[in-house]
Amino acid sequence: MTPSRQDKTRRKPGRGDGRNAPSVKAAQDQNPRRRDEQREPGERKSRQPEPQWVAMKQGERPAERIPHILESASADGFHLIDSGHGLKLEQYGDYRIVRPEAQALWPPLLDEKTWANADAVFTGDTDEEGMGRWMFPKAALGETWPLRILDVDFLGRFTAFRHVGVFPEQIAHWQWMRDVLEAAGKRGGAKPKVLNLFGYTGVASLVAAAAGAEVTHVDASKKAIGWARENQALSGLSDKPIRWICDDAMKFIEREARRGNHYDIILTDPPKFGRGPNGEIWQLFEHLPKMLDLCRAILKPDALGLVLTAYSIRASFYSIHELMMETMRGFGGVVESGELVIRESGVSGNEPGRALSTSLYARWLPQ
C-alpha cells in the first residue's frame, strides 16, 4: 500500500491479504466503545434538543491558559513514525500499522518502501467512526498482542473501527495524573480517589492505580469491562483497588451526587454518540453541560483535576473551554484548553517531527 491514497477495496474475510481478519460482528464486539457510537440502520439523526436552562453559577471564573497544546511523543511501545496524504504510520509494540488520518493533509516524509513494510493496514470507510477491516500484508497476525505504556502492560486488539485499544495522545494526561498522584502519596493520608468515565479498555485506570489511587472505572459495555480486566491481570495490578462498573455514565454520576460521594480526579472521555447498557442515549452536544455540572458536584473541594477530552466533533476548543470555565465558576483554580497532538519521531535530521492534531481537550486544575 502506498501512502499516496486510501485503499477502499473490500474483500471477504479470511482471503488474500485480509486473512485472519475478524468478522464485522466480532470486531464490533471487540471495540464496544466505538461500536456504541454507531447509529442503528434507519435511525434518524436526533432533532435539536430543547434547551435546558440552568442558573449561572456564582463567583468568579477560573484563571485560564489558552491555547495550551499538550504533546505526546514516543512512549515505551508507541510512536508515530510518519504521516501524510490522509494516513498515519505508527509503531505499536512489535507491529507497524497504517491507519486513515484526515488531519494529515501534508505529503509523507518517508518513502513508499517504508510504508509498504507495515504489518497491518486498516482499509474501508474513511470516516473517523466508519467500519472497515484490517489487512496483514506480511503474515497473518493474532487478534491481540501485548503493549506497554507508562509501565502498564495491556492488550492491543484489531477492531472494525480502526482503533487498537489505546489512544496514545492521552499519554500527556496520564503523565500529569501519575505525577500528581505520586506527589499526593508522598504527602500521606488516604488514597486519592479517581473516577474514569467512559473508561474503555482501562489503561488510564491502571496508570492511576499503579500511582497509588483508588479507582472507579465506568463504561457502558461489558466487552470493554472484560477487556479492561484482562489488562489488569496482564499488568500485574490485580491487587490494586479498582472498581469495574458497567453502567450508563450519566446515571452513575447522578447516583454518586445523591450519595454524596466525591473524587480527587475525574477523567471523562465521552463519545460523540453512544448508548448505555439499557439503551440510554448519549449525545455529546446535548448532554455534556449536565455531565460536567454533575462532575463538578462530585469533585472534592480540594480536588486535583477534572479532565475532558472530545474527539471527532465539529467544534473549536474554545467551545469546550468556555463550557469548562462556566462549569468551574467559583471553584478557583485554572482551566487550560487546546489540542492533544502527537509528534512524529521516525524521521532523522535536525528538524522536529510534525505535530498531528488528534482531539480537543479542556482540564481544570487547582492552580
CSV table of C-alpha atoms in Angstrom, one decimal:
chain,number,residue,atom,x,y,z
A,1,MET,CA,0.0,0.0,0.0
A,2,THR,CA,1.3,3.4,-0.9
A,3,PRO,CA,0.8,6.5,1.3
A,4,SER,CA,-0.5,8.5,-1.6
A,5,ARG,CA,-4.1,7.3,-1.4
A,6,GLN,CA,-6.7,5.4,0.7
A,7,ASP,CA,-7.3,1.8,-0.3
A,8,LYS,CA,-11.1,1.4,-0.4
A,9,THR,CA,-11.0,-2.2,-1.6
A,10,ARG,CA,-13.3,-4.5,0.4
A,11,ARG,CA,-12.6,-8.2,0.4
A,12,LYS,CA,-14.2,-11.2,2.0
A,13,PRO,CA,-12.8,-12.0,5.5
A,14,GLY,CA,-10.3,-14.8,5.5
A,15,ARG,CA,-9.0,-14.4,1.9
A,16,GLY,CA,-5.9,-12.8,0.4
A,17,ASP,CA,-4.2,-10.0,2.3
A,18,GLY,CA,-7.1,-9.8,4.7
A,19,ARG,CA,-6.6,-13.4,6.0
A,20,ASN,CA,-7.2,-13.8,9.7
A,21,ALA,CA,-9.2,-10.6,9.8
A,22,PRO,CA,-12.1,-10.7,12.3
A,23,SER,CA,-15.7,-10.7,11.1
A,24,VAL,CA,-17.6,-7.4,11.3
A,25,LYS,CA,-19.8,-8.7,14.2
A,26,ALA,CA,-16.7,-10.0,16.1
A,27,ALA,CA,-14.8,-6.8,15.5
A,28,GLN,CA,-17.8,-4.7,16.8
A,29,ASP,CA,-17.8,-6.8,20.0
A,30,GLN,CA,-14.1,-6.3,20.3
A,31,ASN,CA,-14.4,-2.5,20.2
A,32,PRO,CA,-17.5,-1.7,22.2
A,33,ARG,CA,-16.7,1.9,22.9
A,34,ARG,CA,-16.7,2.9,19.3
A,35,ARG,CA,-19.3,0.3,18.4
A,36,ASP,CA,-21.8,2.1,20.7
A,37,GLU,CA,-21.4,5.3,18.8
A,38,GLN,CA,-22.8,3.8,15.6
A,39,ARG,CA,-26.3,4.8,14.6
A,40,GLU,CA,-28.8,1.9,14.1
A,41,PRO,CA,-29.8,1.2,10.5
A,42,GLY,CA,-32.6,3.5,9.5
A,43,GLU,CA,-32.3,5.6,12.7
A,44,ARG,CA,-32.8,9.3,12.1
A,45,LYS,CA,-30.5,11.9,13.5
A,46,SER,CA,-31.9,13.4,16.7
A,47,ARG,CA,-33.6,16.7,16.5
A,48,GLN,CA,-32.1,19.8,18.1
A,49,PRO,CA,-32.7,19.3,21.8
A,50,GLU,CA,-34.8,21.7,23.8
A,51,PRO,CA,-32.6,24.0,25.8
A,52,GLN,CA,-32.2,23.0,29.5
A,53,TRP,CA,-31.9,26.3,31.3
A,54,VAL,CA,-29.6,26.2,34.3
A,55,ALA,CA,-28.9,29.2,36.6
A,56,MET,CA,-25.5,30.6,36.1
A,57,LYS,CA,-23.1,29.6,38.9
A,58,GLN,CA,-22.0,32.3,41.3
A,59,GLY,CA,-18.4,33.5,41.8
A,60,GLU,CA,-15.5,34.4,39.5
A,61,ARG,CA,-14.4,32.3,36.6
A,62,PRO,CA,-11.2,30.4,37.0
A,63,ALA,CA,-7.9,31.7,35.5
A,64,GLU,CA,-7.3,30.4,32.0
A,65,ARG,CA,-4.4,29.2,29.9
A,66,ILE,CA,-5.2,29.2,26.2
A,67,PRO,CA,-4.4,27.9,23.7
A,68,HIS,CA,-2.5,25.2,25.5
A,69,ILE,CA,-1.1,22.3,23.4
A,70,LEU,CA,-0.4,19.0,25.1
A,71,GLU,CA,2.1,16.9,23.1
A,72,SER,CA,2.8,13.2,23.3
A,73,ALA,CA,5.9,11.9,21.6
A,74,SER,CA,7.4,8.4,21.8
A,75,ALA,CA,6.4,6.5,24.9
A,76,ASP,CA,7.5,2.9,25.6
A,77,GLY,CA,5.9,0.8,22.9
A,78,PHE,CA,4.3,3.6,20.8
A,79,HIS,CA,5.4,6.2,18.4
A,80,LEU,CA,4.1,8.0,15.3
A,81,ILE,CA,6.6,7.2,12.6
A,82,ASP,CA,5.3,9.3,9.7
A,83,SER,CA,2.1,10.8,8.3
A,84,GLY,CA,0.6,12.3,5.2
A,85,HIS,CA,-1.9,12.0,2.4
A,86,GLY,CA,-4.6,11.2,4.9
A,87,LEU,CA,-2.7,8.3,6.5
A,88,LYS,CA,-0.5,7.7,9.5
A,89,LEU,CA,2.2,5.1,10.1
A,90,GLU,CA,2.5,4.1,13.7
A,91,GLN,CA,4.5,1.7,15.8
A,92,TYR,CA,2.5,-0.3,18.5
A,93,GLY,CA,4.9,-2.7,20.2
A,94,ASP,CA,6.3,-5.1,17.6
A,95,TYR,CA,3.8,-4.0,14.9
A,96,ARG,CA,3.9,-1.2,12.3
A,97,ILE,CA,0.3,-0.1,11.5
A,98,VAL,CA,-1.2,2.1,8.8
A,99,ARG,CA,-4.5,3.8,9.5
A,100,PRO,CA,-6.5,6.6,7.9
A,101,GLU,CA,-6.0,10.1,9.4
A,102,ALA,CA,-7.9,13.0,7.9
A,103,GLN,CA,-5.8,15.6,9.7
A,104,ALA,CA,-2.6,14.5,7.8
A,105,LEU,CA,-3.0,16.9,4.9
A,106,TRP,CA,0.7,17.1,4.0
A,107,PRO,CA,2.8,14.7,2.0
A,108,PRO,CA,4.7,11.8,3.8
A,109,LEU,CA,8.4,12.3,4.5
A,110,LEU,CA,9.4,8.7,4.3
A,111,ASP,CA,9.5,6.7,1.1
A,112,GLU,CA,6.9,4.2,-0.3
A,113,LYS,CA,9.0,1.2,0.6
A,114,THR,CA,9.0,2.2,4.3
A,115,TRP,CA,5.2,2.5,4.3
A,116,ALA,CA,4.8,-0.8,2.4
A,117,ASN,CA,6.7,-2.6,5.2
A,118,ALA,CA,3.7,-2.3,7.6
A,119,ASP,CA,2.4,-5.3,9.4
A,120,ALA,CA,-1.3,-4.2,9.4
A,121,VAL,CA,-3.3,-1.8,7.3
A,122,PHE,CA,-6.8,-0.6,8.0
A,123,THR,CA,-9.0,-0.2,4.9
A,124,GLY,CA,-12.6,0.7,4.4
A,125,ASP,CA,-14.7,3.7,5.5
A,126,THR,CA,-12.6,6.8,5.8
A,127,ASP,CA,-15.0,8.4,8.3
A,128,GLU,CA,-13.5,8.5,11.8
A,129,GLU,CA,-16.0,6.1,13.2
A,130,GLY,CA,-16.6,4.2,9.9
A,131,MET,CA,-16.3,0.5,9.8
A,132,GLY,CA,-13.7,-1.4,7.8
A,133,ARG,CA,-11.3,-4.2,8.1
A,134,TRP,CA,-7.6,-5.0,8.5
A,135,MET,CA,-5.2,-6.4,6.0
A,136,PHE,CA,-2.0,-8.1,7.1
A,137,PRO,CA,0.4,-7.8,4.1
A,138,LYS,CA,3.3,-9.8,5.5
A,139,ALA,CA,1.8,-12.5,7.6
A,140,ALA,CA,-1.4,-13.4,9.4
A,141,LEU,CA,-1.5,-11.8,12.9
A,142,GLY,CA,-3.4,-12.8,16.0
A,143,GLU,CA,-6.4,-10.9,17.3
A,144,THR,CA,-4.4,-9.4,20.2
A,145,TRP,CA,-0.8,-8.6,21.1
A,146,PRO,CA,1.0,-7.2,24.2
A,147,LEU,CA,1.6,-3.5,24.6
A,148,ARG,CA,3.2,-1.4,27.3
A,149,ILE,CA,2.8,2.4,28.0
A,150,LEU,CA,3.9,4.2,31.2
A,151,ASP,CA,5.0,0.9,32.8
A,152,VAL,CA,1.5,-0.6,32.3
A,153,ASP,CA,1.0,-3.8,30.3
A,154,PHE,CA,-2.2,-4.3,28.3
A,155,LEU,CA,-3.5,-5.9,25.1
A,156,GLY,CA,-3.8,-4.3,21.7
A,157,ARG,CA,-6.6,-5.6,19.6
A,158,PHE,CA,-7.6,-5.1,15.9
A,159,THR,CA,-11.1,-3.7,15.7
A,160,ALA,CA,-13.6,-2.9,12.9
A,161,PHE,CA,-13.4,0.8,13.8
A,162,ARG,CA,-9.7,1.1,13.2
A,163,HIS,CA,-8.9,1.5,16.9
A,164,VAL,CA,-6.5,-0.8,18.7
A,165,GLY,CA,-7.5,-0.4,22.4
A,166,VAL,CA,-5.4,2.7,23.4
A,167,PHE,CA,-5.4,6.4,22.4
A,168,PRO,CA,-1.7,7.3,22.9
A,169,GLU,CA,-2.4,11.1,22.7
A,170,GLN,CA,-3.9,10.7,26.1
A,171,ILE,CA,-0.4,9.9,27.5
A,172,ALA,CA,0.0,13.6,28.2
A,173,HIS,CA,-3.0,13.5,30.6
A,174,TRP,CA,-1.8,10.2,32.1
A,175,GLN,CA,1.7,11.5,32.8
A,176,TRP,CA,0.2,14.5,34.5
A,177,MET,CA,-2.1,12.3,36.5
A,178,ARG,CA,0.6,9.9,37.6
A,179,ASP,CA,2.8,12.8,38.8
A,180,VAL,CA,0.0,14.4,40.7
A,181,LEU,CA,-1.0,11.1,42.4
A,182,GLU,CA,2.6,10.1,43.3
A,183,ALA,CA,3.1,13.6,44.8
A,184,ALA,CA,-0.1,13.1,46.8
A,185,GLY,CA,1.1,9.7,48.0
A,186,LYS,CA,4.3,11.2,49.4
A,187,ARG,CA,2.2,13.7,51.4
A,188,GLY,CA,0.5,10.7,53.1
A,189,GLY,CA,-3.1,10.4,54.1
A,190,ALA,CA,-5.9,8.5,52.4
A,191,LYS,CA,-5.5,7.2,48.9
A,192,PRO,CA,-6.7,9.7,46.3
A,193,LYS,CA,-9.9,8.7,44.5
A,194,VAL,CA,-10.0,8.7,40.7
A,195,LEU,CA,-13.2,8.4,38.6
A,196,ASN,CA,-12.6,7.3,35.0
A,197,LEU,CA,-15.8,7.9,32.9
A,198,PHE,CA,-16.2,6.2,29.5
A,199,GLY,CA,-13.1,4.3,30.6
A,200,TYR,CA,-12.9,1.9,27.6
A,201,THR,CA,-10.1,-0.6,28.0
A,202,GLY,CA,-8.8,0.7,31.3
A,203,VAL,CA,-5.3,1.9,30.5
A,204,ALA,CA,-5.9,5.2,32.3
A,205,SER,CA,-7.4,3.4,35.3
A,206,LEU,CA,-4.4,1.1,35.5
A,207,VAL,CA,-2.0,4.1,35.4
A,208,ALA,CA,-3.9,5.7,38.2
A,209,ALA,CA,-4.0,2.6,40.3
A,210,ALA,CA,-0.3,2.0,39.8
A,211,ALA,CA,0.4,5.5,41.0
A,212,GLY,CA,-1.5,4.9,44.3
A,213,ALA,CA,-5.1,5.8,43.6
A,214,GLU,CA,-8.3,4.1,44.5
A,215,VAL,CA,-10.0,3.9,41.1
A,216,THR,CA,-13.7,3.7,39.9
A,217,HIS,CA,-13.8,2.8,36.2
A,218,VAL,CA,-17.2,3.2,34.4
A,219,ASP,CA,-18.1,2.0,30.9
A,220,ALA,CA,-21.4,1.1,29.3
A,221,SER,CA,-20.0,-2.0,27.6
A,222,LYS,CA,-19.5,-5.4,29.2
A,223,LYS,CA,-17.0,-6.2,26.5
A,224,ALA,CA,-14.9,-3.1,27.4
A,225,ILE,CA,-15.0,-4.0,31.1
A,226,GLY,CA,-13.9,-7.6,30.2
A,227,TRP,CA,-11.0,-6.2,28.1
A,228,ALA,CA,-10.0,-3.9,31.0
A,229,ARG,CA,-10.0,-6.8,33.4
A,230,GLU,CA,-7.7,-8.7,31.1
A,231,ASN,CA,-5.4,-5.7,31.0
A,232,GLN,CA,-5.4,-5.5,34.8
A,233,ALA,CA,-4.3,-9.1,35.1
A,234,LEU,CA,-1.7,-8.8,32.4
A,235,SER,CA,-0.2,-5.7,34.1
A,236,GLY,CA,0.1,-7.5,37.4
A,237,LEU,CA,-2.2,-5.0,39.1
A,238,SER,CA,-4.9,-7.4,40.2
A,239,ASP,CA,-4.4,-6.4,43.9
A,240,LYS,CA,-5.0,-2.7,43.2
A,241,PRO,CA,-8.3,-1.1,44.3
A,242,ILE,CA,-10.2,-0.7,41.1
A,243,ARG,CA,-14.0,-0.9,40.8
A,244,TRP,CA,-15.1,-2.0,37.3
A,245,ILE,CA,-18.6,-0.8,36.8
A,246,CYS,CA,-20.7,-1.4,33.7
A,247,ASP,CA,-23.3,1.4,33.7
A,248,ASP,CA,-24.5,4.5,31.9
A,249,ALA,CA,-22.1,7.3,32.8
A,250,MET,CA,-24.8,9.9,33.4
A,251,LYS,CA,-26.9,7.6,35.6
A,252,PHE,CA,-23.8,6.6,37.6
A,253,ILE,CA,-22.7,10.2,38.4
A,254,GLU,CA,-26.3,11.2,39.2
A,255,ARG,CA,-26.3,8.5,41.9
A,256,GLU,CA,-22.9,9.5,43.2
A,257,ALA,CA,-24.1,13.1,43.6
A,258,ARG,CA,-27.2,11.8,45.5
A,259,ARG,CA,-25.0,9.6,47.7
A,260,GLY,CA,-22.6,12.5,48.5
A,261,ASN,CA,-19.5,10.6,47.1
A,262,HIS,CA,-16.6,12.7,46.0
A,263,TYR,CA,-13.4,12.3,43.9
A,264,ASP,CA,-10.0,13.9,43.7
A,265,ILE,CA,-9.6,13.5,39.9
A,266,ILE,CA,-12.2,12.9,37.3
A,267,LEU,CA,-11.3,11.8,33.7
A,268,THR,CA,-14.1,11.9,31.1
A,269,ASP,CA,-13.6,10.9,27.5
A,270,PRO,CA,-17.2,10.9,26.1
A,271,PRO,CA,-18.1,9.7,22.6
A,272,LYS,CA,-20.0,11.9,20.1
A,273,PHE,CA,-22.8,9.5,20.2
A,274,GLY,CA,-23.3,6.4,22.4
A,275,ARG,CA,-25.7,4.0,24.1
A,276,GLY,CA,-25.9,2.9,27.7
A,277,PRO,CA,-26.3,-0.8,28.7
A,278,ASN,CA,-30.1,-0.4,28.8
A,279,GLY,CA,-30.4,1.6,25.6
A,280,GLU,CA,-29.8,5.1,27.2
A,281,ILE,CA,-28.9,7.6,24.5
A,282,TRP,CA,-25.8,9.8,24.8
A,283,GLN,CA,-25.5,12.9,22.6
A,284,LEU,CA,-22.4,15.0,23.3
A,285,PHE,CA,-23.8,18.4,22.5
A,286,GLU,CA,-27.0,17.7,24.3
A,287,HIS,CA,-25.7,16.0,27.5
A,288,LEU,CA,-22.2,17.4,28.0
A,289,PRO,CA,-23.2,20.5,30.0
A,290,LYS,CA,-25.2,18.5,32.5
A,291,MET,CA,-22.4,15.9,32.7
A,292,LEU,CA,-19.8,18.5,33.6
A,293,ASP,CA,-22.2,20.0,36.2
A,294,LEU,CA,-22.5,16.6,37.8
A,295,CYS,CA,-18.7,16.1,37.7
A,296,ARG,CA,-18.2,19.4,39.5
A,297,ALA,CA,-20.8,18.3,42.1
A,298,ILE,CA,-18.8,15.2,43.0
A,299,LEU,CA,-15.3,16.8,43.0
A,300,LYS,CA,-13.8,17.3,46.4
A,301,PRO,CA,-13.4,20.9,47.5
A,302,ASP,CA,-9.6,20.4,47.3
A,303,ALA,CA,-9.7,18.3,44.1
A,304,LEU,CA,-6.7,17.7,42.0
A,305,GLY,CA,-8.2,17.9,38.5
A,306,LEU,CA,-11.1,17.5,36.0
A,307,VAL,CA,-10.2,16.4,32.5
A,308,LEU,CA,-12.4,16.4,29.4
A,309,THR,CA,-11.4,15.1,26.0
A,310,ALA,CA,-13.5,15.5,22.9
A,311,TYR,CA,-12.9,13.5,19.7
A,312,SER,CA,-14.5,13.8,16.2
A,313,ILE,CA,-16.6,16.8,16.7
A,314,ARG,CA,-17.1,19.9,14.6
A,315,ALA,CA,-16.2,22.5,17.2
A,316,SER,CA,-13.3,24.7,18.3
A,317,PHE,CA,-11.5,24.0,21.5
A,318,TYR,CA,-13.0,27.4,22.6
A,319,SER,CA,-16.4,25.7,22.8
A,320,ILE,CA,-15.4,23.2,25.5
A,321,HIS,CA,-13.1,25.7,27.1
A,322,GLU,CA,-15.9,28.2,27.7
A,323,LEU,CA,-18.1,25.4,28.9
A,324,MET,CA,-15.5,24.3,31.4
A,325,MET,CA,-14.9,27.9,32.5
A,326,GLU,CA,-18.6,28.3,33.3
A,327,THR,CA,-18.8,24.9,34.9
A,328,MET,CA,-16.0,25.7,37.3
A,329,ARG,CA,-17.1,29.3,38.1
A,330,GLY,CA,-16.5,30.0,41.8
A,331,PHE,CA,-14.2,26.9,42.2
A,332,GLY,CA,-11.0,28.8,41.8
A,333,GLY,CA,-8.0,27.2,40.0
A,334,VAL,CA,-7.3,27.4,36.3
A,335,VAL,CA,-8.7,26.0,33.1
A,336,GLU,CA,-6.3,25.1,30.3
A,337,SER,CA,-7.6,24.1,27.0
A,338,GLY,CA,-6.4,23.3,23.5
A,339,GLU,CA,-5.5,20.3,21.5
A,340,LEU,CA,-3.8,17.0,22.0
A,341,VAL,CA,-1.1,16.4,19.4
A,342,ILE,CA,1.3,13.6,18.6
A,343,ARG,CA,4.8,14.4,17.3
A,344,GLU,CA,6.3,12.3,14.5
A,345,SER,CA,9.5,10.6,15.6
A,346,GLY,CA,10.5,8.4,12.7
A,347,VAL,CA,12.4,10.9,10.6
A,348,SER,CA,16.1,11.6,11.3
A,349,GLY,CA,17.7,15.1,11.0
A,350,ASN,CA,17.7,18.4,12.8
A,351,GLU,CA,14.0,19.3,12.1
A,352,PRO,CA,11.5,18.2,14.7
A,353,GLY,CA,8.8,15.9,13.6
A,354,ARG,CA,5.5,17.3,12.5
A,355,ALA,CA,2.6,17.6,15.0
A,356,LEU,CA,-0.5,15.6,14.3
A,357,SER,CA,-3.7,17.0,16.0
A,358,THR,CA,-5.9,14.3,17.4
A,359,SER,CA,-8.5,15.8,19.7
A,360,LEU,CA,-9.7,18.8,21.7
A,361,TYR,CA,-9.5,19.0,25.5
A,362,ALA,CA,-10.2,21.2,28.5
A,363,ARG,CA,-9.0,20.5,32.0
A,364,TRP,CA,-9.5,22.2,35.3
A,365,LEU,CA,-6.5,22.3,37.7
A,366,PRO,CA,-6.4,23.7,41.3
A,367,GLN,CA,-3.7,26.1,40.3
